[in-house]
mmCIF file of C-alpha atoms in Angstrom:
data_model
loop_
_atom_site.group_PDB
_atom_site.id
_atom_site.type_symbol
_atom_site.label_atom_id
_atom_site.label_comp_id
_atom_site.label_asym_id
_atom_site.label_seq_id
_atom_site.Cartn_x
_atom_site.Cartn_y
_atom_site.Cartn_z
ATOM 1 C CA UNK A 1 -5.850 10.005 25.324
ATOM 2 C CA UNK A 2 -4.574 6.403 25.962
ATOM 3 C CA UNK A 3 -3.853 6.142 22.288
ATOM 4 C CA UNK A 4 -2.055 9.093 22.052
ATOM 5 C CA UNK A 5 0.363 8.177 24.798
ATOM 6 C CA UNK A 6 0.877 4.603 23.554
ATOM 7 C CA UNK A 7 1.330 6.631 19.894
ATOM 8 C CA UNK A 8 4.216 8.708 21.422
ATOM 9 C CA UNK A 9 5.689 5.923 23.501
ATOM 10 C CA UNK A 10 6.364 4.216 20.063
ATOM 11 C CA UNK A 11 8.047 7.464 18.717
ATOM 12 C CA UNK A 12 10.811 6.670 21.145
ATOM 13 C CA UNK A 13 13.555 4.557 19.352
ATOM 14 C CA UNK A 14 14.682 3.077 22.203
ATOM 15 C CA UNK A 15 10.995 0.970 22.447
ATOM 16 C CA UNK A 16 11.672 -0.668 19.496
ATOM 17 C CA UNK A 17 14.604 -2.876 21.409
ATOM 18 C CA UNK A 18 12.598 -3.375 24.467
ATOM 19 C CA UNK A 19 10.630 -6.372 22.780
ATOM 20 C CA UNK A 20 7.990 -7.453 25.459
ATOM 21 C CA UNK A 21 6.792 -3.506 25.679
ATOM 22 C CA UNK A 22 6.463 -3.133 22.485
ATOM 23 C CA UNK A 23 4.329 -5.914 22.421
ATOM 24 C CA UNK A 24 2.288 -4.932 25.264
ATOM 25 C CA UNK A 25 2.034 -1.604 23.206
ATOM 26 C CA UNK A 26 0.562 -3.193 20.248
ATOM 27 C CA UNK A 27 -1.570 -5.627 22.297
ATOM 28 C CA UNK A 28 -3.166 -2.759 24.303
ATOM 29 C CA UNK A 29 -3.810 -0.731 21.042
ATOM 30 C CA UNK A 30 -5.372 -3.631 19.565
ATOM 31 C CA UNK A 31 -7.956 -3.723 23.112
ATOM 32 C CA UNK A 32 -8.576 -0.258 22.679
ATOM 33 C CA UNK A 33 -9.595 -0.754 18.959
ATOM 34 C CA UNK A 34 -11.860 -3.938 19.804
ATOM 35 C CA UNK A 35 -13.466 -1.525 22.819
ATOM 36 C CA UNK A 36 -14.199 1.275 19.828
ATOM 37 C CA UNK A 37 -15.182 -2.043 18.033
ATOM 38 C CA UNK A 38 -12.539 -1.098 14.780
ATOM 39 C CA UNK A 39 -12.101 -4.175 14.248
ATOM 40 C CA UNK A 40 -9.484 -4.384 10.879
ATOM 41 C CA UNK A 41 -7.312 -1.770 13.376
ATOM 42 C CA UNK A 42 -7.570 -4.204 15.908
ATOM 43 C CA UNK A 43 -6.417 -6.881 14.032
ATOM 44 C CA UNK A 44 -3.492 -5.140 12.608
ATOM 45 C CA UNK A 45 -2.241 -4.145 16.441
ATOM 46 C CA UNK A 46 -2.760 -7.646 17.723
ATOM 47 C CA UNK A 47 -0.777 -9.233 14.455
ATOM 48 C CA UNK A 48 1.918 -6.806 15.075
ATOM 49 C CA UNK A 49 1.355 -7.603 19.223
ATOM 50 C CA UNK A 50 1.862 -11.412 18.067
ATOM 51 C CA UNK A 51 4.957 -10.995 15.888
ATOM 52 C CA UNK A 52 6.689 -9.380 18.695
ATOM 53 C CA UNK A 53 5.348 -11.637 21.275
ATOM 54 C CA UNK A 54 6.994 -14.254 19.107
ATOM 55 C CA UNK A 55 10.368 -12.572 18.531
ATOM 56 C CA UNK A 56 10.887 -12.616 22.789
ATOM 57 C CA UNK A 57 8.938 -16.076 23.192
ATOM 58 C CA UNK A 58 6.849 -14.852 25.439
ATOM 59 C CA UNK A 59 4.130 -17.900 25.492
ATOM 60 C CA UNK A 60 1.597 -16.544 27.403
ATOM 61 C CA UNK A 61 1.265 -13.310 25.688
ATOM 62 C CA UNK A 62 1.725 -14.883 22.092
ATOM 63 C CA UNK A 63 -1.710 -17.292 23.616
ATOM 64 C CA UNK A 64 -3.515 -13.890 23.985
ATOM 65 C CA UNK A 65 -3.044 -12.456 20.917
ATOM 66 C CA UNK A 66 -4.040 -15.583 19.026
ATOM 67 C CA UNK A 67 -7.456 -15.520 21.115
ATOM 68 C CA UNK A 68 -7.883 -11.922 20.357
ATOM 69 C CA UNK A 69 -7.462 -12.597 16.981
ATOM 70 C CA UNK A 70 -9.546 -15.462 17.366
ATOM 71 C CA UNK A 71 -12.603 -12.759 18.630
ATOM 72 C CA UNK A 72 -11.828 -10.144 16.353
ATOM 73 C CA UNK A 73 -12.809 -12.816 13.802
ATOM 74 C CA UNK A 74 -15.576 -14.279 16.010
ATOM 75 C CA UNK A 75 -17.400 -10.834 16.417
ATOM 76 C CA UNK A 76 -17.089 -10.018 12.544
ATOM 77 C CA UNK A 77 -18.110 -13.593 11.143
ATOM 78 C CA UNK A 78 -15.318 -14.959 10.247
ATOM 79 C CA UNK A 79 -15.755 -18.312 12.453
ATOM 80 C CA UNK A 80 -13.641 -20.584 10.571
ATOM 81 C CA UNK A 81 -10.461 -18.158 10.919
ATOM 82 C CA UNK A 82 -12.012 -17.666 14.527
ATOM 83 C CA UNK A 83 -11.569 -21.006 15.132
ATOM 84 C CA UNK A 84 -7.926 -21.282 13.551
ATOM 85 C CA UNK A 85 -6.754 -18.773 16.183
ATOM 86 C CA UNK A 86 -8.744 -20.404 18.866
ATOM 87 C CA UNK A 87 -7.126 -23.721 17.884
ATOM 88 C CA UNK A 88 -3.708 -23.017 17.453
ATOM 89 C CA UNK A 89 -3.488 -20.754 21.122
ATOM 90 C CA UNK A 90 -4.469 -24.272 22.484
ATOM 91 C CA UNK A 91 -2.145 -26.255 21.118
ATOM 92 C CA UNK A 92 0.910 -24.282 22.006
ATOM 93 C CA UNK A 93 -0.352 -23.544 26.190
ATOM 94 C CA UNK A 94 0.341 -25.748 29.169
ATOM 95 C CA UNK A 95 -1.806 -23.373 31.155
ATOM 96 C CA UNK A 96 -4.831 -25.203 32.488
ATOM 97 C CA UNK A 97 -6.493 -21.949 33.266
ATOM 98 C CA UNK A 98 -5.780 -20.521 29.528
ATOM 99 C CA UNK A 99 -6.456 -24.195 27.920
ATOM 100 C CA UNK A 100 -9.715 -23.349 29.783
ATOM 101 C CA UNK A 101 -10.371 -19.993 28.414
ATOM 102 C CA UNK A 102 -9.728 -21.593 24.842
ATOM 103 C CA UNK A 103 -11.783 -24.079 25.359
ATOM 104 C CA UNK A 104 -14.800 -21.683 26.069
ATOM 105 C CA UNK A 105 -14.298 -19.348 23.299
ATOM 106 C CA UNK A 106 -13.953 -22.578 20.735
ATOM 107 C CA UNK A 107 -17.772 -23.671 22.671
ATOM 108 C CA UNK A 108 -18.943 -20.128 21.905
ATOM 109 C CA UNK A 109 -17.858 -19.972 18.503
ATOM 110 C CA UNK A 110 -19.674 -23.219 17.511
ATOM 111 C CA UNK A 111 -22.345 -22.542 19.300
ATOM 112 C CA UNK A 112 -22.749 -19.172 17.115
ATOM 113 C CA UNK A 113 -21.869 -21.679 13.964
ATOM 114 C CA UNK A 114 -24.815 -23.796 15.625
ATOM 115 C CA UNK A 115 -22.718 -26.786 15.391
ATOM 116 C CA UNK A 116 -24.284 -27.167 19.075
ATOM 117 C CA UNK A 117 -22.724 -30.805 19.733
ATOM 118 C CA UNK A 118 -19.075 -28.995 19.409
ATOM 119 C CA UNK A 119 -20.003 -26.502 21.576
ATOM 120 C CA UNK A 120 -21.491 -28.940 24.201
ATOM 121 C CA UNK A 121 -18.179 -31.044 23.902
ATOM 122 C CA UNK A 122 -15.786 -28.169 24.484
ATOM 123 C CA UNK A 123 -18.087 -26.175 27.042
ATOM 124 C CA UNK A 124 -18.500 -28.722 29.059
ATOM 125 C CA UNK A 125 -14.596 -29.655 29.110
ATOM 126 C CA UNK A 126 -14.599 -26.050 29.939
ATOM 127 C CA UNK A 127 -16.046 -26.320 32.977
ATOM 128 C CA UNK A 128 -14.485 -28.954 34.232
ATOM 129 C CA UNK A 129 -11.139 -27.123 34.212
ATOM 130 C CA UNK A 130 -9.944 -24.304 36.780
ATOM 131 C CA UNK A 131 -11.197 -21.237 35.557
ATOM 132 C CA UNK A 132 -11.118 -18.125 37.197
ATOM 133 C CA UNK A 133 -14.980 -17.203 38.384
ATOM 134 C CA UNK A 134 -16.444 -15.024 35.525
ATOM 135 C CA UNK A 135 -14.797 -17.675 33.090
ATOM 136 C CA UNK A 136 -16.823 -20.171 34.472
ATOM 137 C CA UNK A 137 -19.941 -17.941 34.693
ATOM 138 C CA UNK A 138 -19.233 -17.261 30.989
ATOM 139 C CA UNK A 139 -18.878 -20.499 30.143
ATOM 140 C CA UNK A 140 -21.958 -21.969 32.222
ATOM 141 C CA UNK A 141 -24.410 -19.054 30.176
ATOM 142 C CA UNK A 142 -23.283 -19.870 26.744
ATOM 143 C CA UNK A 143 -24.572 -23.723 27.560
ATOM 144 C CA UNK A 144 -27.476 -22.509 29.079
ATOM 145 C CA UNK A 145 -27.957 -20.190 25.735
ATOM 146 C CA UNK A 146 -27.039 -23.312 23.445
ATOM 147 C CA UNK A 147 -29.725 -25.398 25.876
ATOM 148 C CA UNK A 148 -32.356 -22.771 25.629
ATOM 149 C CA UNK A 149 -31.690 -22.340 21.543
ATOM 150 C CA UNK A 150 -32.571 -26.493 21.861
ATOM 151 C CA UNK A 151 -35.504 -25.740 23.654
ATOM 152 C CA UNK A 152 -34.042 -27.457 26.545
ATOM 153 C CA UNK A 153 -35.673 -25.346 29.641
ATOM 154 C CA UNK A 154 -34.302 -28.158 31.988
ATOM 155 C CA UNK A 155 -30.839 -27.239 31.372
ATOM 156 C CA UNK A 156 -30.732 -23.677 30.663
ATOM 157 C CA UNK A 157 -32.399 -23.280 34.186
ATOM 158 C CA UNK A 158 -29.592 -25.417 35.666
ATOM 159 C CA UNK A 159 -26.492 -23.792 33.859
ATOM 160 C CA UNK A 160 -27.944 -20.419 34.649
ATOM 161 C CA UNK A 161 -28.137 -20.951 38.064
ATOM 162 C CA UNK A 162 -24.545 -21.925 37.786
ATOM 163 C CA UNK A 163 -23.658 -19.081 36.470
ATOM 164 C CA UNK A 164 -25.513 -17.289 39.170
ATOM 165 C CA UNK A 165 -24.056 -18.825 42.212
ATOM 166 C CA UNK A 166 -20.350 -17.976 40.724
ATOM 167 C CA UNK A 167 -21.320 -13.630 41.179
ATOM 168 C CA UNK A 168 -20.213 -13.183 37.459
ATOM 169 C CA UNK A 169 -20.029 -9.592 36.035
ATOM 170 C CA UNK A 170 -22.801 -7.333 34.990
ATOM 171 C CA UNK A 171 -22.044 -8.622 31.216
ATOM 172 C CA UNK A 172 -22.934 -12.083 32.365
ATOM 173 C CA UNK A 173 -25.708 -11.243 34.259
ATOM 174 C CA UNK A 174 -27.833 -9.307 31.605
ATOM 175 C CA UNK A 175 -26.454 -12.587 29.534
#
């Protein structure tokens, strides 16, 4: 139903000037595709999302579609181009809470890559930034997971009690 509205919305001629809507419109089309997991759809809304994001200079909203792109390639194996869209939201944000976020998802990717001394180095800069809570839980899990994949019980324990005391989601959690 949600795709049928947006669908309409962009029947309207008039959307087509209003720049940062019509980005929002692409960018929640592309959420809704990576929720049904269609990934190539996905990617098409968020490149479209990004181009218009660009167009109005919206910063922020340009950041999120380059990490979106940066998961869509992330959950279908494509870690280098993951990791190009990861890299290049970073270098164009100020945002300590979104420098943050990249940070994380760049630690996640290598740790899936099991380049685990990346992932260390930009998890743990992770954490050391403001974050807002389930960030931080995230981030705190995926070094426990990296830890455990090491065999290092120690640490796993420790960064999933961190994780614990910060209430994340029911995602984390079963995590």
């Amino acid at each position: 139903k949600a795709i049928s509205i947006l669908l309409k919305v962009l029947d309207i001629p008039d959307t087509y000037n209003d720049l940062p809507l019509l980005g929002r419109i692409y960018s929640d089309l592309g959420e809704i595709s990576m929720i049904g997991r269609e990934y190539d759809r996905a990617k098409i809304e968020y490149s479209n999302a990004l181009k218009t994001f660009e167009k109005c200079n919206f910063e922020d909203y340009i950041v999120n579609s380059l990490l979106q792109l940066g998961k869509i390639n992330y959950y279908t194996d494509n870690h280098d181009s993951a990791n190009y869209y990861y890299h290049k939201a970073l270098a164009i944000t100020t945002n300590t809470t979104i420098i943050s976020r990249c940070y994380t998802d760049i630690g996640n990717n290598y740790h899936e890559m099991k380049q685990f001394d990346s992932a260390k180095h930009y998890l743990k800069a992770s954490i050391q930034m403001p974050h807002f809570a389930k960030n931080k839980a995230i981030a705190f899990y995926i070094l426990a997971d990296l830890y455990f994949d090491e065999n290092k019980h120690d640490s796993a324990t420790f960064y999933v009690n961190e994780a614990l005391k910060l209430h994340p989601d029911i995602y984390a959690k079963k995590e």
